[in-house]
Coordinates of C-alpha atoms in Angstrom, one line a residue:
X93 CA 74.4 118.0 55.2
X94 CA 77.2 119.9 57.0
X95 CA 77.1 121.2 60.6
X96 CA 78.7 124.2 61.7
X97 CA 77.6 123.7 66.0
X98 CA 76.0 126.3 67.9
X99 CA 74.2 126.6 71.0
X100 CA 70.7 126.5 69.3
X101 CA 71.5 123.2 68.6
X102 CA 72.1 121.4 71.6
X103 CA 70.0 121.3 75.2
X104 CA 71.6 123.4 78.0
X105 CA 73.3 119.8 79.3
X106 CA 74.7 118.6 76.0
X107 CA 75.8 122.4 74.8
X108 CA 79.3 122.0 72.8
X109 CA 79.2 126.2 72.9
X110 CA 77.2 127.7 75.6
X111 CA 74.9 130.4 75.2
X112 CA 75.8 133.6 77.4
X113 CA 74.2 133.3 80.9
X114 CA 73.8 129.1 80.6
X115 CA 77.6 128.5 81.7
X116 CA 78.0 125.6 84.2
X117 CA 80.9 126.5 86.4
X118 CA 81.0 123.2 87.9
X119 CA 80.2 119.7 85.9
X120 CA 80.2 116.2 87.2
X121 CA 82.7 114.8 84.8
X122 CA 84.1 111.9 86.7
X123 CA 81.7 109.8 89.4
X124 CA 83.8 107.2 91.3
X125 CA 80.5 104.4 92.5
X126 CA 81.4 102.2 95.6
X127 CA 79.1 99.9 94.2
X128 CA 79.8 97.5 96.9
X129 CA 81.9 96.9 100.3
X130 CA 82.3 93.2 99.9
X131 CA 85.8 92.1 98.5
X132 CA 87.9 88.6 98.0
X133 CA 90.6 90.4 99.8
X134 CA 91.4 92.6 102.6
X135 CA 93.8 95.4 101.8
X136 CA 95.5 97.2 104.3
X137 CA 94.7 100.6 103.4
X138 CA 91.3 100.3 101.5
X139 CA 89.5 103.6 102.4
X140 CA 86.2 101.7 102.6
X141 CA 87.1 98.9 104.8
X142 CA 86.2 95.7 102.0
X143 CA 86.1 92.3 103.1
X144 CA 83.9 89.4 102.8
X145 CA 82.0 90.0 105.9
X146 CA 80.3 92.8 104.0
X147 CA 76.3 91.4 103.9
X148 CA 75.1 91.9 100.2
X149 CA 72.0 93.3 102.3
X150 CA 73.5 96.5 102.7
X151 CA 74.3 97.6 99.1
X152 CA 72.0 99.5 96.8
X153 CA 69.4 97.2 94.7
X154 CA 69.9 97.2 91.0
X155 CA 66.4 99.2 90.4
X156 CA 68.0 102.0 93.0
X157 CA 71.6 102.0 91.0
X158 CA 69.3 102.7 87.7
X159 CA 67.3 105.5 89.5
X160 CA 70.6 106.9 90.7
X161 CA 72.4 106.3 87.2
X162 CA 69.5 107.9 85.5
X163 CA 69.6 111.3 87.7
X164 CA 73.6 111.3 87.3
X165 CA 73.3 110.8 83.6
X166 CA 70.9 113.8 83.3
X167 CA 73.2 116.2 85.0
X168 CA 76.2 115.2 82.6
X169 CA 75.0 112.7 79.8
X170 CA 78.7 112.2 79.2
X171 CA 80.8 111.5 82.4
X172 CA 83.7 109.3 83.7
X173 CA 82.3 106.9 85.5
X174 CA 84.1 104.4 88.1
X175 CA 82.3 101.1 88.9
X176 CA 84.4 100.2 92.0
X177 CA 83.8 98.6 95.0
X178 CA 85.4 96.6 97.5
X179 CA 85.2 94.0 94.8
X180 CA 83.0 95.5 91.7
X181 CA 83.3 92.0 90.3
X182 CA 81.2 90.6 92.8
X183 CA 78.0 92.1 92.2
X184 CA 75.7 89.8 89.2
X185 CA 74.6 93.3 88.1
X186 CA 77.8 94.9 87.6
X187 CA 77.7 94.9 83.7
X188 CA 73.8 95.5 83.6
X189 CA 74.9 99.2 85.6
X190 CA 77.6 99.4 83.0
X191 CA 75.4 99.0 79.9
X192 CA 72.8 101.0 80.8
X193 CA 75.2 103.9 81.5
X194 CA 77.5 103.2 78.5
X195 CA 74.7 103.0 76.3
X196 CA 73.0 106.5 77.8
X197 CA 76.7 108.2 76.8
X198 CA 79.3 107.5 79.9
X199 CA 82.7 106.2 79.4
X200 CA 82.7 103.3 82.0
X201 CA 85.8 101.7 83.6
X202 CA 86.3 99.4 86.2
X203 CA 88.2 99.6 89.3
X204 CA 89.3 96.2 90.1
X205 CA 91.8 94.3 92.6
X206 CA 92.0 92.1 89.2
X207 CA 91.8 89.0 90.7
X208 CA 88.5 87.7 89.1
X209 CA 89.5 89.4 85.5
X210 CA 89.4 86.2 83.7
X211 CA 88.8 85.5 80.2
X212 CA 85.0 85.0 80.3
X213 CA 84.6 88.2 82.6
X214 CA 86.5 90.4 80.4
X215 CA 84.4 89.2 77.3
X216 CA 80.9 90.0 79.4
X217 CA 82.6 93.6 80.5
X218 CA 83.4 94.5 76.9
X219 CA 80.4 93.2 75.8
X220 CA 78.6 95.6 78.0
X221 CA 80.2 98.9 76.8
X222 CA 83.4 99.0 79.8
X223 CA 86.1 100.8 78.3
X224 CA 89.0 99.9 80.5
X225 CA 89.6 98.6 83.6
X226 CA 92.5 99.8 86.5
X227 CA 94.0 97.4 88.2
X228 CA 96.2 97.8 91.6
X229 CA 99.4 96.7 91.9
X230 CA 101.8 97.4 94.7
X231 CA 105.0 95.5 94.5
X232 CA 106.4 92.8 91.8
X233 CA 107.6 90.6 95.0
X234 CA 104.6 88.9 96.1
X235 CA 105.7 88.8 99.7
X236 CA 105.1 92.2 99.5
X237 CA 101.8 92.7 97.1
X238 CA 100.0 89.3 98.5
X239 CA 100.8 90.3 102.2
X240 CA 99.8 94.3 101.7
X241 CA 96.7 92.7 100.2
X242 CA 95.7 90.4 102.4
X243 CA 95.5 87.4 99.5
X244 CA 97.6 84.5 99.0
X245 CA 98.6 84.3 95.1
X246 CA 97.1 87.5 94.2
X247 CA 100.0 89.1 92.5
X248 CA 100.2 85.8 90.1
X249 CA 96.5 86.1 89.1
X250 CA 96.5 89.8 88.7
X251 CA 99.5 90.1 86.3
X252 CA 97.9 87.1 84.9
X253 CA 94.9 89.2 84.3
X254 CA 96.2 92.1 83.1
X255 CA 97.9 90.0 80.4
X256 CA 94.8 88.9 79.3
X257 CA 93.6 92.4 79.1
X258 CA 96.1 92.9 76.8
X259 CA 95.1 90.2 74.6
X260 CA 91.8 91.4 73.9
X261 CA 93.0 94.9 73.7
X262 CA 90.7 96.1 76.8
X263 CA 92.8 99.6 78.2
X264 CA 94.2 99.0 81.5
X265 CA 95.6 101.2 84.3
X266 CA 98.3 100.0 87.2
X267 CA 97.3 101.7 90.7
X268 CA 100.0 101.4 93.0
X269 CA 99.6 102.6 96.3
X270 CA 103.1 104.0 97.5
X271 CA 104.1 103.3 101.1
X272 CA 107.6 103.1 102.8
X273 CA 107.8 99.6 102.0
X274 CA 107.5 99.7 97.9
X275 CA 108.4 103.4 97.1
X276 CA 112.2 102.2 95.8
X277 CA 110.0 99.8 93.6
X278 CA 108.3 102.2 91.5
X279 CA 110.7 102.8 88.7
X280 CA 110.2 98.5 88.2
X281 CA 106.9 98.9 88.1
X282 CA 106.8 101.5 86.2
X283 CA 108.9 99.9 83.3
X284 CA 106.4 96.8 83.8
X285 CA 103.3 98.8 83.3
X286 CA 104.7 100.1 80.5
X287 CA 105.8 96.7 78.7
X288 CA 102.6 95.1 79.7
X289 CA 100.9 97.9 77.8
X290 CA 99.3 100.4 80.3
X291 CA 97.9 103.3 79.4
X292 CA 98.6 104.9 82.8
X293 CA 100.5 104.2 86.0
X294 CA 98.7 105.4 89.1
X295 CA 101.0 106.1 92.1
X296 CA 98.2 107.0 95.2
X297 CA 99.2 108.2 98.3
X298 CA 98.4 107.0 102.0
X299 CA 95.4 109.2 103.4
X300 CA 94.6 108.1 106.6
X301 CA 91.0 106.8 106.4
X302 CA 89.4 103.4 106.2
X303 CA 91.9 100.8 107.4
X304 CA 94.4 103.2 106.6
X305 CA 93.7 105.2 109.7
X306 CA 96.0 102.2 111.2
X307 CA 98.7 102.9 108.8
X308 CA 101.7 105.0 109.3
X309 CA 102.0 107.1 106.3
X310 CA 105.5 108.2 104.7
X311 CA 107.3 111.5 106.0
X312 CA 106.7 115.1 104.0
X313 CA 110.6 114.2 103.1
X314 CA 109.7 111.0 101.6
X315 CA 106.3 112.3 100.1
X316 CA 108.8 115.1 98.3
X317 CA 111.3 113.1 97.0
X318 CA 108.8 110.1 95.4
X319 CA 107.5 113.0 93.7
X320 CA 110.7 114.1 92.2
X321 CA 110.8 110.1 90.9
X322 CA 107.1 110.9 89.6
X323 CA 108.4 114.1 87.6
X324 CA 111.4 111.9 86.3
X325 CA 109.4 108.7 85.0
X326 CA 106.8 111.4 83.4
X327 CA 109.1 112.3 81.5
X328 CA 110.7 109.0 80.6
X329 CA 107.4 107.4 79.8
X330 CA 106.1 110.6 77.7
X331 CA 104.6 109.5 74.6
X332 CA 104.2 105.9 75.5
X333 CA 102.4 105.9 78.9
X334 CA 100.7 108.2 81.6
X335 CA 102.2 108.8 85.2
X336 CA 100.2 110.3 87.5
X337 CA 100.5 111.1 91.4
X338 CA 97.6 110.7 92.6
X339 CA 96.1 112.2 96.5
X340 CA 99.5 114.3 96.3
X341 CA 98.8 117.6 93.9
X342 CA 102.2 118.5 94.9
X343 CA 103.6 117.0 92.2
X344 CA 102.7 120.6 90.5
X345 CA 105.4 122.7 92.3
X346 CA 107.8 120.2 91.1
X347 CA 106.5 120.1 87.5
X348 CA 106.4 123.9 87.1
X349 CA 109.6 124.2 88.5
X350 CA 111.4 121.9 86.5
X351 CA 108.9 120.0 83.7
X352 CA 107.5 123.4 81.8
X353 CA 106.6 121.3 79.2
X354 CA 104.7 118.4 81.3
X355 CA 101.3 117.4 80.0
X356 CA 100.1 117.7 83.5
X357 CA 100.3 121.2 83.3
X358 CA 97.3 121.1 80.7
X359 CA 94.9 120.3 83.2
X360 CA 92.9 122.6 84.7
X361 CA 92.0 122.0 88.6
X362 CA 93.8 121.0 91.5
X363 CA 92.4 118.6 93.8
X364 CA 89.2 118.1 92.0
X365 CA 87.0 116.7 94.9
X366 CA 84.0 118.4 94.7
X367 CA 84.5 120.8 91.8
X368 CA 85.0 118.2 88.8
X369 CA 84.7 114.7 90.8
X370 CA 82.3 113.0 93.1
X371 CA 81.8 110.0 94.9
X372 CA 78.4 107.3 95.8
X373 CA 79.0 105.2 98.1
X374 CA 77.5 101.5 98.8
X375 CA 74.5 102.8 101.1
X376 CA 73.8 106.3 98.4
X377 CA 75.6 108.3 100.7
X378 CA 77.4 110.8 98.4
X379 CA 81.6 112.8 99.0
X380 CA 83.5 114.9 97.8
X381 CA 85.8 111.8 96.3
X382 CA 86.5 108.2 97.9
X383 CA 88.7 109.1 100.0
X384 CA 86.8 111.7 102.3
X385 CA 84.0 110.3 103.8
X386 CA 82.2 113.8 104.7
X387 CA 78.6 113.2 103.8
X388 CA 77.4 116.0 101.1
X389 CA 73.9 114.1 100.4
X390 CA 71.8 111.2 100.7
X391 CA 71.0 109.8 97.3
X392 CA 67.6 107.9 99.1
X393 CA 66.3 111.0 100.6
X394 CA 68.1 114.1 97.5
X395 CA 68.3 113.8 94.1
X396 CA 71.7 114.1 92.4
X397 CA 71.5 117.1 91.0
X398 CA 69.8 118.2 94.3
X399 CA 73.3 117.0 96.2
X400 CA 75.4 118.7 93.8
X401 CA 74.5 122.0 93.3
X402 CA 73.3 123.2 96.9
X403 CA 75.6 120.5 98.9
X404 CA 77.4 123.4 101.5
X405 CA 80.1 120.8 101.6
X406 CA 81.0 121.0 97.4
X407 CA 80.1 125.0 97.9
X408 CA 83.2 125.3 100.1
X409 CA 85.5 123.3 98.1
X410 CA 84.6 125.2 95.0
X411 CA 85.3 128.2 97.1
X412 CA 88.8 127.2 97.2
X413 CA 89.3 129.2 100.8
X414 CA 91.8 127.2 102.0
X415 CA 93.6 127.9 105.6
X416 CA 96.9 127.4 107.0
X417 CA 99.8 126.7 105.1
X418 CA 97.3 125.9 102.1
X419 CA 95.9 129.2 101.8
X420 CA 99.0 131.2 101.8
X421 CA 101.0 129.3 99.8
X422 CA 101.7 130.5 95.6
X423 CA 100.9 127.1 94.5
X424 CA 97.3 127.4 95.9
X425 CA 95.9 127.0 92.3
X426 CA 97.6 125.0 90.8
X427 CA 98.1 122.6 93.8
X428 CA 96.0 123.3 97.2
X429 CA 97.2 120.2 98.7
X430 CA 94.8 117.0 99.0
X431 CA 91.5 118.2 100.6
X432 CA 90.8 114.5 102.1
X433 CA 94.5 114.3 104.0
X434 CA 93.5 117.4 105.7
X435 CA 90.0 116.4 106.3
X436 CA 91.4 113.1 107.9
X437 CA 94.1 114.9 109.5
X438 CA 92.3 117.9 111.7
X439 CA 88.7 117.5 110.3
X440 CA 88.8 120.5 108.2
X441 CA 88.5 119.7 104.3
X442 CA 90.1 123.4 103.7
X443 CA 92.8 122.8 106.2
X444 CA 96.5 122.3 105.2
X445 CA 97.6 119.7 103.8
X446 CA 100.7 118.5 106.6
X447 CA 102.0 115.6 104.2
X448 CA 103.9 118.7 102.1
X449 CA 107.4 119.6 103.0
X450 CA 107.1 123.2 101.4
X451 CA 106.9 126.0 103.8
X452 CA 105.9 128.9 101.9
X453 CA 106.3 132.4 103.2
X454 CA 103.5 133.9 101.8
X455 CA 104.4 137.0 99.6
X456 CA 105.3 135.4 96.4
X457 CA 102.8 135.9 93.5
X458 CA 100.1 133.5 93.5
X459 CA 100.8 130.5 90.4
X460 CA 98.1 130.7 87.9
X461 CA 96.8 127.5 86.0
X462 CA 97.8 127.4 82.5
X463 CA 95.4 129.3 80.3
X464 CA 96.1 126.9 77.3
X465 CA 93.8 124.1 76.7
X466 CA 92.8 122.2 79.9
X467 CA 91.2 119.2 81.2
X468 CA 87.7 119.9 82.9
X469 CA 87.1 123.1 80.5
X470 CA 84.3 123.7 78.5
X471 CA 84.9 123.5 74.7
X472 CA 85.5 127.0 73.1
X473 CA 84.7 128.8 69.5
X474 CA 84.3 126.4 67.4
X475 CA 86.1 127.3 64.0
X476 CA 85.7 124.7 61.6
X477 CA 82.5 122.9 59.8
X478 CA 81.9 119.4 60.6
X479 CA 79.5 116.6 59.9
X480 CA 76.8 115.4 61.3
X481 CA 78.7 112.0 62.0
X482 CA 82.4 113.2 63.1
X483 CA 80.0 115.8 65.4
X484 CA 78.2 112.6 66.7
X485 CA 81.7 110.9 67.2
X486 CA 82.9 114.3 69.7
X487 CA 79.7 114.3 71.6
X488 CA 80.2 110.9 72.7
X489 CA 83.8 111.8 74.4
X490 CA 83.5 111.8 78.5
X491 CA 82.8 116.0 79.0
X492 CA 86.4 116.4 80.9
X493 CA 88.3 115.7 78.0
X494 CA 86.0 116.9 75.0
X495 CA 88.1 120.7 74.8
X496 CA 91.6 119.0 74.5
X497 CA 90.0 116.4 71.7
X498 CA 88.2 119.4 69.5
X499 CA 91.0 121.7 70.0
X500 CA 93.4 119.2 69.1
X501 CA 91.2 117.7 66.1
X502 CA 90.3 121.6 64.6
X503 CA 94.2 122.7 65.0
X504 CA 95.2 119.2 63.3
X505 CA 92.7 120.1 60.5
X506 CA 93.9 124.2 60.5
X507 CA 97.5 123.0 60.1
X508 CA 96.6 120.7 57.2
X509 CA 94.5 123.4 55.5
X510 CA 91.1 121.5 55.8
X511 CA 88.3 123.2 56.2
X512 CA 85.8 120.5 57.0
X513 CA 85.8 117.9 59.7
X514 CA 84.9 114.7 58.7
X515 CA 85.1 110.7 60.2
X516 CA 88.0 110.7 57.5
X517 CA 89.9 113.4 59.5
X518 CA 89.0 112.1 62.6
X519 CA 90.7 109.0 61.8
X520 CA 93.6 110.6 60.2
X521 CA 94.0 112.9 63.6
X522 CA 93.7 109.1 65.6
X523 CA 96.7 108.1 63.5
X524 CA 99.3 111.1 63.9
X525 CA 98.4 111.6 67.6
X526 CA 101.5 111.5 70.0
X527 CA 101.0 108.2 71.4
X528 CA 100.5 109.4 75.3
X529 CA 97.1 111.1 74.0
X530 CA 96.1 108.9 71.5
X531 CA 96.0 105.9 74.0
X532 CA 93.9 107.8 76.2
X533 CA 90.8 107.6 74.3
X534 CA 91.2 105.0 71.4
X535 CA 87.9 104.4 71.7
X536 CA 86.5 107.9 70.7
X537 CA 88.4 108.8 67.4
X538 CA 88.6 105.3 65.8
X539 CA 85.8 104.7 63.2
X540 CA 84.8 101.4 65.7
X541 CA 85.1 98.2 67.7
X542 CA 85.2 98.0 71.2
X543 CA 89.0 98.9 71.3

């Protein structure tokens, strides 16, 4: 039998084509869980505070994580979701959470100081349905990393882990978290992501919460010109590995003004705290994103779907009213700054953002998002037939990517003059993929295995 997908046949939450009127202007695609505040180590700027004085008294039970999981899962049967702690490794039910939600339809991945990533770990996380892990790395010099981490040795047994990552073909991010210090080190690191086999290199920015409240974050001048690095090792690393800025949605001036044809210009928010992205923290307590601890809900006393669609806290960032420099500035769009710096800042999660060094003056047109195929969108018209089994396959794909794969697979198949969609196609379109896409979701188009 061959499917041609409409609305009739899919449930309002699961909808490839939505009917007129049953739009959801705002999806949960990627959940970042605090599953924990206890940690091995004791980084300088963990947003959270981790240690290994956290009591394991104070985290959610496993039965509450399901209930949780459950109501999250209903709202988007196919998110992103970020088992993270502290130290996710250190709860016994870390892969019984993962399981459970890989085997309802998320994409899980762990988020992961990559210390305790050893052989026997990454078997049980792969076992359980975890897609990929991201590991943080801040410096190849271990003075640096091991002090900044607060952990003799851990560089050694995190590049030690990531290797073995590699071995059993488990994807893997390197997070580095860009200070003063290690900001001349990220071309390095970058080139050592890449030959260790990343799929992405992460480069986060300061905000001043957590421990980081303590920290002296880098100048507007030096935010500007890492950024510029950013634009430049995008491009270098095109086609064989991600780079993203990440708590700086600057980096979209400088990639409209000189990278017109940067991938990151395909995706369709700004900061997406809020809108597209939400945190849990240990206790249930539920943000806008890790690193803004303003309380939209209480997971013991709400439901999830309660939390997210009447929270007054997601309301306003949805709203996008942003003051100060912010809300007068072109690149409000397509940029906005980061909505947790200026909460930690002044207290105002739509205040400006002061780590930017653009001044705008405020009678420029306003930048619009690109209209082309985007991250976070809802599929469109669907043009082509496809099976029952290759439909099964595109279901499965976490909801903020699912436009880009089914655009991508029905022009792939329009170009070749196929008019059916089939697992055959699907693995053909895996195949012939530029290799910066292709990495990011092996798991989805290959015909199986866990890699």
């Amino acid at each position: 039998m061959i499917l041609h997908p409409s609305a009739a046949m899919l449930s309002e939450d699961t909808m490839l084509v939505p009917a007129p009127g049953q739009e959801k202007a705002h999806v949960p695609h990627i959940v970042a869980w605090n599953l924990t505040k206890r940690c091995n180590l004791a980084c300088a700027h963990c947003y959270i505070s981790a240690g290994s004085w956290h009591a394991q008294e104070t985290e959610l039970p496993t039965q509450e994580c399901m209930r949780i999981l459950n109501e999250v899962l209903d709202l988007n049967p196919s998110p992103m979701l970020i088992l993270t702690g502290g130290e996710p490794l250190l709860r016994d039910d870390l892969e019984a959470i993962a399981e459970k939600a890989s085997s309802r339809g998320a994409t899980v991945v762990i988020g992961t100081n990559g210390t305790g990533l050893t052989d026997t770990r990454i078997d049980s996380l792969m076992d359980s349905g975890v897609k990929g892990v991201a590991v943080s790395i801040d410096s190849l010099r271990s003075i640096y990393h091991d002090r900044f981490r607060h952990g003799g040795g851990a560089l050694e047994e995190t590049q030690a882990a990531v290797g073995r990552c590699a071995d059993k073909c488990l994807d893997f991010v390197i997070q580095t978290t860009v200070t003063s210090g290690n900001r001349h080190e990220l071309s390095d690191l970058a080139r050592w992501a890449a030959d260790a086999g990343a799929i992405s290199f992460n480069v986060y920015f300061v905000v001043p919460t957590g421990r980081a409240e303590r920290m002296r974050g880098m100048s507007a001048t030096e935010n500007e010109e890492v950024l510029r690095d950013l634009v430049t090792l995008e491009k270098l690393y095109r086609g064989t590995m991600m780079v993203r800025s990440k708590c700086q949605p600057q980096i979209m001036r400088h990639v409209i003004e000189g990278a017109s044809d940067s991938p990151l210009l395909n995706y369709e928010t700004r900061c997406p705290c809020g809108v597209h992205y939400v945190r849990i923290t240990p206790e249930g307590k539920v943000t806008p994103c890790p690193y803004m601890p303003l309380i939209a809900g209480d997971l013991l006393t709400q439901s999830f779907k309660e939390i997210w669609e009447t929270s007054p806290v997601f309301n306003d960032l949805r709203g996008g009213n942003l003051s100060g420099r912010c809300g007068r500035c072109e690149y409000r769009k397509v940029c906005g700054g980061c909505r947790a710096r200026a909460y930690a800042d002044n207290g105002d999660h739509l205040g400006p953002d002061n780590s930017c060094v653009y001044d705008p003056v405020g009678d420029k047109p306003v930048v619009e998002a690109n209209q082309g195929i985007s991250y976070g969108q809802k599929v469109g018209e669907i043009s082509l037939e496809w099976t029952p089994e290759a439909y099964e396959k595109v279901q499965k794909i976490p909801s903020f990517v699912r436009s880009v794969v089914v655009g991508r697979v029905e022009k792939y198949a329009q170009d070749r003059g196929y008019e059916l969609v089939d697992m055959e196609v699907m693995a053909e379109v895996r195949e012939n993929m530029p290799v910066d896409f292709s990495k990011k979701l092996p798991f989805f188009l290959s015909r199986g295995g866990r890699a």
